[in-house]
Coordinates of C-alpha atoms and ligand atoms in Angstrom, one line a residue:
M1 CA -17.8 30.8 3.0
Q2 CA -16.2 28.0 5.2
H3 CA -12.8 28.7 6.8
S4 CA -11.8 25.1 8.3
S5 CA -8.2 25.0 7.9
L6 CA -6.6 24.1 5.3
V7 CA -4.5 20.5 5.4
P8 CA -2.5 19.6 2.8
P9 CA -3.0 15.6 1.8
V10 CA 0.3 16.2 0.3
Q11 CA 3.4 17.5 2.3
T12 CA 5.6 18.6 -0.5
A13 CA 8.8 20.6 0.3
A14 CA 7.4 24.0 0.0
V15 CA 5.3 22.5 3.3
R16 CA 7.9 21.2 5.1
I17 CA 9.9 24.8 4.8
Q18 CA 7.4 25.8 6.9
T19 CA 7.8 23.2 9.6
L20 CA 11.8 24.0 9.7
K21 CA 13.3 26.1 12.5
V22 CA 13.9 29.7 10.6
G23 CA 17.4 29.4 10.3
P24 CA 18.8 31.4 7.5
V25 CA 19.3 28.9 5.2
A26 CA 14.7 28.3 5.8
G27 CA 14.0 31.7 5.5
R28 CA 15.5 31.9 2.6
L29 CA 13.4 28.7 0.9
R30 CA 10.4 30.1 2.5
G31 CA 11.0 33.7 0.3
I32 CA 10.8 31.6 -2.3
L33 CA 8.8 28.6 -2.5
G34 CA 5.4 29.8 -0.6
L35 CA 3.3 27.5 0.2
Y36 CA 1.6 24.4 -1.2
L37 CA -2.0 24.3 -0.2
K38 CA -5.2 21.3 -1.2
P39 CA -8.5 23.3 -0.3
K40 CA -11.4 20.6 -0.4
T41 CA -14.0 23.0 -1.4
L42 CA -14.6 25.8 -4.0
D43 CA -15.2 27.9 -0.8
E44 CA -12.0 27.3 0.2
A45 CA -10.1 27.8 -2.5
I46 CA -11.5 31.1 -3.1
S47 CA -10.9 32.5 0.8
V48 CA -7.7 31.3 0.0
L49 CA -7.2 32.7 -3.5
A50 CA -8.9 35.8 -1.5
S51 CA -6.0 36.2 1.9
S52 CA -3.2 33.8 0.4
G53 CA -2.9 34.4 -3.8
G54 CA -1.1 32.1 -5.8
Q55 CA -0.7 30.5 -8.9
I56 CA -3.9 27.8 -9.3
L57 CA -2.3 24.1 -10.0
A58 CA -5.5 21.6 -12.3
G59 CA -4.3 18.9 -13.7
G60 CA -0.2 20.4 -14.0
T61 CA 0.4 19.2 -17.7
D62 CA 1.3 22.9 -19.1
F63 CA 1.7 24.2 -15.0
Y64 CA 4.9 22.1 -14.9
P65 CA 6.1 22.2 -18.6
A66 CA 6.1 26.2 -18.1
L67 CA 8.4 25.8 -14.8
G68 CA 11.1 23.8 -16.5
E69 CA 14.1 23.5 -13.8
R70 CA 12.4 26.3 -11.9
L71 CA 10.4 26.4 -8.6
P72 CA 7.0 27.5 -7.8
Q73 CA 6.6 31.0 -7.1
G74 CA 5.0 31.5 -4.5
N75 CA 2.1 30.0 -2.8
V76 CA 0.1 27.2 -5.4
V77 CA -3.6 25.9 -4.8
D78 CA -3.9 22.9 -5.6
I79 CA -7.7 22.9 -7.2
S80 CA -7.9 19.2 -8.1
G81 CA -9.7 17.6 -4.9
L82 CA -12.2 20.6 -5.8
G83 CA -14.9 17.2 -6.8
E84 CA -17.4 19.7 -6.7
I85 CA -16.2 21.9 -9.7
R86 CA -15.5 18.3 -11.8
G87 CA -18.2 16.8 -14.3
I88 CA -20.6 17.4 -17.3
V89 CA -24.2 18.5 -16.4
T90 CA -27.3 19.7 -18.7
D91 CA -29.9 21.9 -18.4
E92 CA -32.4 23.5 -20.0
H93 CA -31.0 26.0 -21.7
H94 CA -27.1 25.0 -21.8
I95 CA -24.5 22.5 -21.2
R96 CA -21.6 23.2 -18.5
I97 CA -18.4 21.5 -18.3
G98 CA -17.1 22.4 -14.3
G99 CA -13.7 23.4 -13.9
L100 CA -12.3 20.6 -13.4
T101 CA -13.6 18.5 -16.1
T102 CA -10.1 16.1 -18.1
W103 CA -10.3 15.6 -21.3
M104 CA -10.8 11.7 -21.5
E105 CA -14.4 12.9 -18.9
V106 CA -14.9 14.8 -22.3
I107 CA -14.3 11.3 -24.6
Q108 CA -16.5 9.9 -22.3
S109 CA -19.9 11.5 -21.6
P110 CA -22.7 11.1 -23.4
L111 CA -22.6 14.5 -25.3
P112 CA -25.0 15.6 -28.6
P113 CA -23.5 15.7 -32.3
C114 CA -22.5 19.5 -31.6
F115 CA -19.5 18.5 -29.2
D116 CA -18.3 15.6 -31.8
A117 CA -15.2 18.6 -32.5
L118 CA -14.8 18.7 -29.0
K119 CA -14.1 15.2 -28.4
A120 CA -12.0 15.0 -31.8
A121 CA -9.4 17.8 -29.4
A122 CA -9.5 15.9 -26.6
R123 CA -8.4 13.0 -28.1
S124 CA -6.5 14.7 -29.6
V125 CA -4.6 16.4 -27.0
G126 CA -1.4 14.7 -25.5
S127 CA -1.5 11.5 -25.3
V128 CA -4.1 9.1 -23.1
Q129 CA -2.7 9.9 -19.7
I130 CA -1.9 14.3 -20.7
Q131 CA -5.7 13.3 -21.0
N132 CA -6.5 11.4 -17.9
R133 CA -5.1 14.3 -16.1
G134 CA -5.5 17.5 -17.9
T135 CA -8.4 19.6 -17.6
V136 CA -10.2 21.8 -20.5
A137 CA -10.2 24.4 -18.2
G138 CA -6.5 24.4 -18.2
N139 CA -5.9 24.4 -21.4
L140 CA -8.5 27.2 -21.7
C141 CA -6.4 29.2 -18.8
N142 CA -3.0 28.4 -20.2
A143 CA -4.6 30.2 -23.5
S144 CA -1.8 29.3 -25.7
P145 CA -2.7 29.7 -29.3
A146 CA -2.4 26.6 -29.9
A147 CA -5.3 24.8 -27.6
D148 CA -6.7 22.3 -29.6
G149 CA -9.8 23.0 -27.5
V150 CA -10.5 27.1 -28.2
P151 CA -11.2 26.6 -31.9
P152 CA -14.0 23.8 -30.7
L153 CA -15.7 25.6 -28.0
L154 CA -15.2 29.2 -29.9
A155 CA -17.6 27.4 -32.8
L156 CA -20.5 26.1 -29.7
D157 CA -20.7 30.3 -28.7
A158 CA -19.0 29.2 -25.1
E159 CA -19.5 31.3 -22.1
V160 CA -16.9 30.5 -19.4
E161 CA -17.9 31.3 -15.6
L162 CA -15.2 33.6 -13.3
S163 CA -15.8 32.4 -9.0
S164 CA -13.7 35.0 -6.6
S165 CA -14.5 35.9 -3.7
I166 CA -16.1 39.6 -4.8
A167 CA -17.9 37.7 -7.0
Q168 CA -18.8 35.6 -10.4
R169 CA -19.2 37.0 -13.7
R170 CA -19.3 35.5 -16.9
M171 CA -18.2 36.5 -20.5
P172 CA -17.9 35.0 -24.0
L173 CA -14.7 33.0 -24.5
T174 CA -14.2 35.3 -27.3
Q175 CA -13.4 37.8 -24.0
F176 CA -12.1 36.0 -22.1
I177 CA -8.6 34.3 -24.3
I178 CA -6.9 38.2 -25.4
G179 CA -3.9 37.0 -26.6
N180 CA -0.8 34.8 -26.9
R181 CA -1.6 33.1 -23.3
K182 CA -3.6 36.2 -21.8
T183 CA -6.9 36.1 -20.7
A184 CA -9.2 38.3 -18.9
R185 CA -9.1 36.1 -15.4
Q186 CA -8.5 38.9 -12.8
P187 CA -6.7 37.4 -9.6
G188 CA -8.7 35.5 -7.2
E189 CA -10.8 33.8 -9.7
I190 CA -11.5 30.1 -10.7
L191 CA -12.6 29.1 -14.2
T192 CA -15.5 26.8 -12.2
G193 CA -17.5 25.6 -15.8
V194 CA -17.6 26.4 -18.8
M195 CA -21.4 26.9 -20.9
I196 CA -22.5 26.0 -23.5
P197 CA -25.6 27.2 -25.1
R198 CA -27.4 24.4 -26.9
Q199 CA -29.5 25.6 -29.7
L200 CA -27.5 24.1 -32.1
E201 CA -26.9 20.5 -30.5
N202 CA -27.6 18.2 -32.8
A203 CA -25.5 19.4 -35.5
P204 CA -23.2 17.8 -36.9
S205 CA -19.8 18.8 -36.1
A206 CA -15.8 18.2 -37.1
F207 CA -12.1 18.8 -35.5
L208 CA -9.0 18.2 -38.2
K209 CA -5.9 19.0 -36.7
L210 CA -2.4 18.9 -38.7
G211 CA 0.5 18.2 -37.3
A212 CA 4.0 17.0 -38.0
R213 CA 3.3 13.5 -37.5
R214 CA 0.0 12.2 -35.8
Y215 CA -0.2 12.1 -32.7
L216 CA 2.0 14.3 -29.3
V217 CA 1.8 17.1 -31.4
I218 CA 1.5 20.5 -31.8
S219 CA -0.7 22.1 -34.2
I220 CA 0.2 24.2 -37.0
S221 CA -2.9 24.2 -37.6
M222 CA -7.3 23.3 -36.8
V223 CA -10.2 23.7 -37.7
A224 CA -13.6 23.4 -35.7
V225 CA -17.0 23.9 -38.0
V226 CA -20.6 22.9 -36.6
V227 CA -23.4 23.4 -39.7
Q228 CA -27.1 23.4 -38.6
S229 CA -28.6 22.6 -42.0
D230 CA -32.9 23.6 -42.2
G231 CA -34.8 22.6 -45.7
G232 CA -31.3 21.0 -46.9
R233 CA -30.0 24.2 -46.9
V234 CA -27.5 26.0 -44.2
S235 CA -29.2 27.7 -42.1
D236 CA -26.1 28.6 -39.5
A237 CA -21.9 27.2 -39.8
R238 CA -19.5 28.5 -37.1
V239 CA -16.1 27.8 -38.7
A240 CA -12.8 28.9 -36.0
V241 CA -9.3 28.5 -36.4
G242 CA -6.4 27.5 -34.0
S243 CA -2.9 28.2 -34.7
C244 CA -3.1 30.6 -36.9
S245 CA -3.2 34.0 -35.2
A246 CA -2.5 34.6 -31.1
T247 CA -5.6 33.8 -30.7
A248 CA -8.2 30.5 -32.1
R249 CA -10.3 33.2 -34.6
R250 CA -13.9 32.1 -36.2
L251 CA -14.4 32.9 -40.1
V252 CA -17.4 35.1 -39.6
A253 CA -17.8 36.6 -43.9
L254 CA -17.5 32.7 -44.3
E255 CA -20.1 31.8 -41.6
K256 CA -22.6 34.3 -43.8
D257 CA -21.4 33.5 -46.8
L258 CA -22.7 30.0 -46.1
V259 CA -25.9 30.7 -44.9
G260 CA -28.3 29.0 -47.8
K261 CA -26.1 27.3 -49.5
P262 CA -27.0 23.9 -50.2
A263 CA -25.9 21.2 -47.5
A264 CA -24.8 18.5 -49.5
A265 CA -21.8 17.4 -50.8
G266 CA -19.5 19.8 -52.9
L267 CA -20.7 22.7 -49.5
A268 CA -16.6 23.0 -49.2
S269 CA -16.5 25.2 -52.9
S270 CA -17.9 28.4 -50.9
V271 CA -15.5 28.7 -49.4
R272 CA -12.2 31.5 -51.0
P273 CA -9.4 31.5 -49.7
E274 CA -10.2 35.4 -48.7
H275 CA -12.4 34.1 -46.1
L276 CA -9.6 33.4 -44.5
S277 CA -8.0 36.9 -43.8
P278 CA -8.7 37.3 -40.0
L279 CA -5.8 34.6 -39.4
A280 CA -2.9 36.3 -38.9
P281 CA -0.3 33.1 -39.3
I282 CA 3.2 32.9 -38.1
D283 CA 6.7 31.3 -39.7
D284 CA 8.1 29.5 -37.0
V285 CA 9.9 25.7 -36.5
R286 CA 6.9 24.0 -37.5
A287 CA 5.3 25.7 -40.6
T288 CA 5.2 28.7 -42.3
A289 CA 2.7 31.0 -42.8
E290 CA 2.2 30.0 -46.1
Y291 CA 1.9 26.8 -45.3
R292 CA -0.5 27.1 -42.3
R293 CA -2.7 29.7 -44.5
D294 CA -3.2 26.7 -46.9
A295 CA -3.6 23.4 -45.0
S296 CA -6.5 25.9 -43.1
L297 CA -8.0 26.2 -46.3
T298 CA -7.9 22.5 -47.4
L299 CA -8.8 21.9 -43.4
I300 CA -12.0 24.0 -43.2
R301 CA -13.0 22.4 -46.6
R302 CA -12.8 18.7 -45.9
A303 CA -14.4 19.6 -42.2
L304 CA -17.7 21.2 -44.1
E305 CA -17.3 17.9 -46.7
A306 CA -17.4 15.4 -43.2
C307 CA -20.1 17.9 -41.6
V308 CA -22.6 17.7 -44.6
G309 CA -21.7 13.8 -45.9
R310 CA -23.9 13.7 -41.8
Q311 CA -27.0 15.7 -42.9
Ligands
LIG1 C1 3.7 15.8 -23.3 C2 2.1 16.9 -23.4 C3 1.2 16.6 -24.1 C4 -0.1 18.4 -25.1 N1 0.2 18.1 -25.6 C5 -1.6 18.9 -26.2 C6 -2.3 19.0 -27.2 O1 -2.0 18.0 -28.1 N2 -3.0 19.6 -27.1 C7 -3.3 21.1 -26.7 O2 -4.0 21.4 -26.5 N3 -2.9 21.0 -25.5 C8 -2.0 19.9 -25.2 N4 -1.0 20.4 -24.0 C9 -1.1 21.0 -23.0 C10 -1.9 21.1 -22.1 O3 -2.5 19.0 -21.4 C11 -3.2 20.6 -22.2 O4 -3.7 22.9 -22.3 C12 -4.2 20.6 -20.8 O5 -5.6 20.6 -21.1 C13 -3.9 21.7 -19.6 O6 -4.7 21.5 -18.6 P1 -4.3 21.2 -16.6 O7 -5.6 20.9 -16.4 O8 -3.1 20.6 -16.5 O9 -3.9 22.8 -16.6 P2 -2.9 22.8 -15.5 O10 -1.1 23.0 -16.1 O11 -3.0 22.7 -14.2 O12 -2.4 24.7 -15.8 C14 -2.7 25.6 -16.9 C15 -2.9 26.5 -16.5 O13 -4.2 27.2 -16.0 C16 -4.5 27.9 -14.4 N5 -5.7 27.1 -14.4 C17 -5.7 25.6 -15.0 N6 -7.0 25.5 -14.3 C18 -7.4 26.5 -14.0 C19 -9.6 27.3 -13.3 N7 -10.0 26.4 -13.0 N8 -9.1 28.5 -12.5 C20 -8.2 29.0 -13.3 N9 -6.6 28.8 -13.6 C21 -6.7 27.4 -13.8 C22 -3.1 27.6 -14.0 O14 -2.9 28.3 -13.0 C23 -2.1 27.2 -15.2 O15 -1.6 28.7 -15.4 C24 0.3 19.0 -23.9 C25 1.3 19.1 -22.8 C26 2.1 17.9 -22.2 C27 2.9 18.2 -21.0

């Protein structure tokens, strides 16, 4: 573990407070603001989180809007300088998306067909400016029910890697996101990678998102589908739906029912409303629960047809 000195390249108000002579105002502000720290290596980041604690800041596209008019409480550990956890690499069994990889890097990386859904989701995250800053890991750690990255990664059986001063552990994404903005991440853990098994890498995939308008929109429903076929029949199918429950859900009964069906136009007719029973959509300003259920059914059918149209 390295213990080099942490010199934040950007002097924020929080850091400047440390240099003020101790007076009643500086003392009060220090208590409220904490430190802004920008480690240069993963080891430094892990060590700083273990010793001083703090909130992790990556692209900041969820972090800052969540603050509203408030200032961050406590220390902020800006991990945006950790080049070693940025980018996408392939090994024998997995494709690994580093914990600081942005949506734009996902869009621009050459990836096999099973990633078409994730790429489509990446293109739908906010705008180009947001895609340039926002990271895949930030999307997962923020754990919004409407996070566009979650259904495609659930459909790919993704696992997350969490690194801390105590250990490095891996867990399936299904176990990592445990509720509306709740994850199994422990304080001091950095999400350092997302691992996707390569079994279905050549299977076509599709992502469809319905919102009140085309761009810069939070979804009413979104669907990610992967369909593998063998000898003209579906041999494996993955269907995940977001924005229709506290956490995005895989529709396991539907996936089982699709196996063995002809991988051809008409596959959508296998999807019945009962297949959506694991979902628990709510009424809110964006749509009613009933509309969400109906829209999801249509999106699933269209996504399946899009996949078999490319077999
Ligand atoms: C205008 C606008 C439009 C948007 N549109 C969409 C959209 O269409 N779809 C969508 O899904 N999202 C959207 N977002 C949300 C956001 O852009 C994404 O969720 C993005 O992927 C967040 O990544 P980030 O790096 O900016 O995370 P940050 O804001 O830096 O962090 C988010 C949370 O994750 C934690 N965190 C970040 N990285 C790590 C890590 N490696 N390890 C541990 N914890 C970490 C932070 O502590 C924080 O709690 C939008 C945001 C804005 C401002």
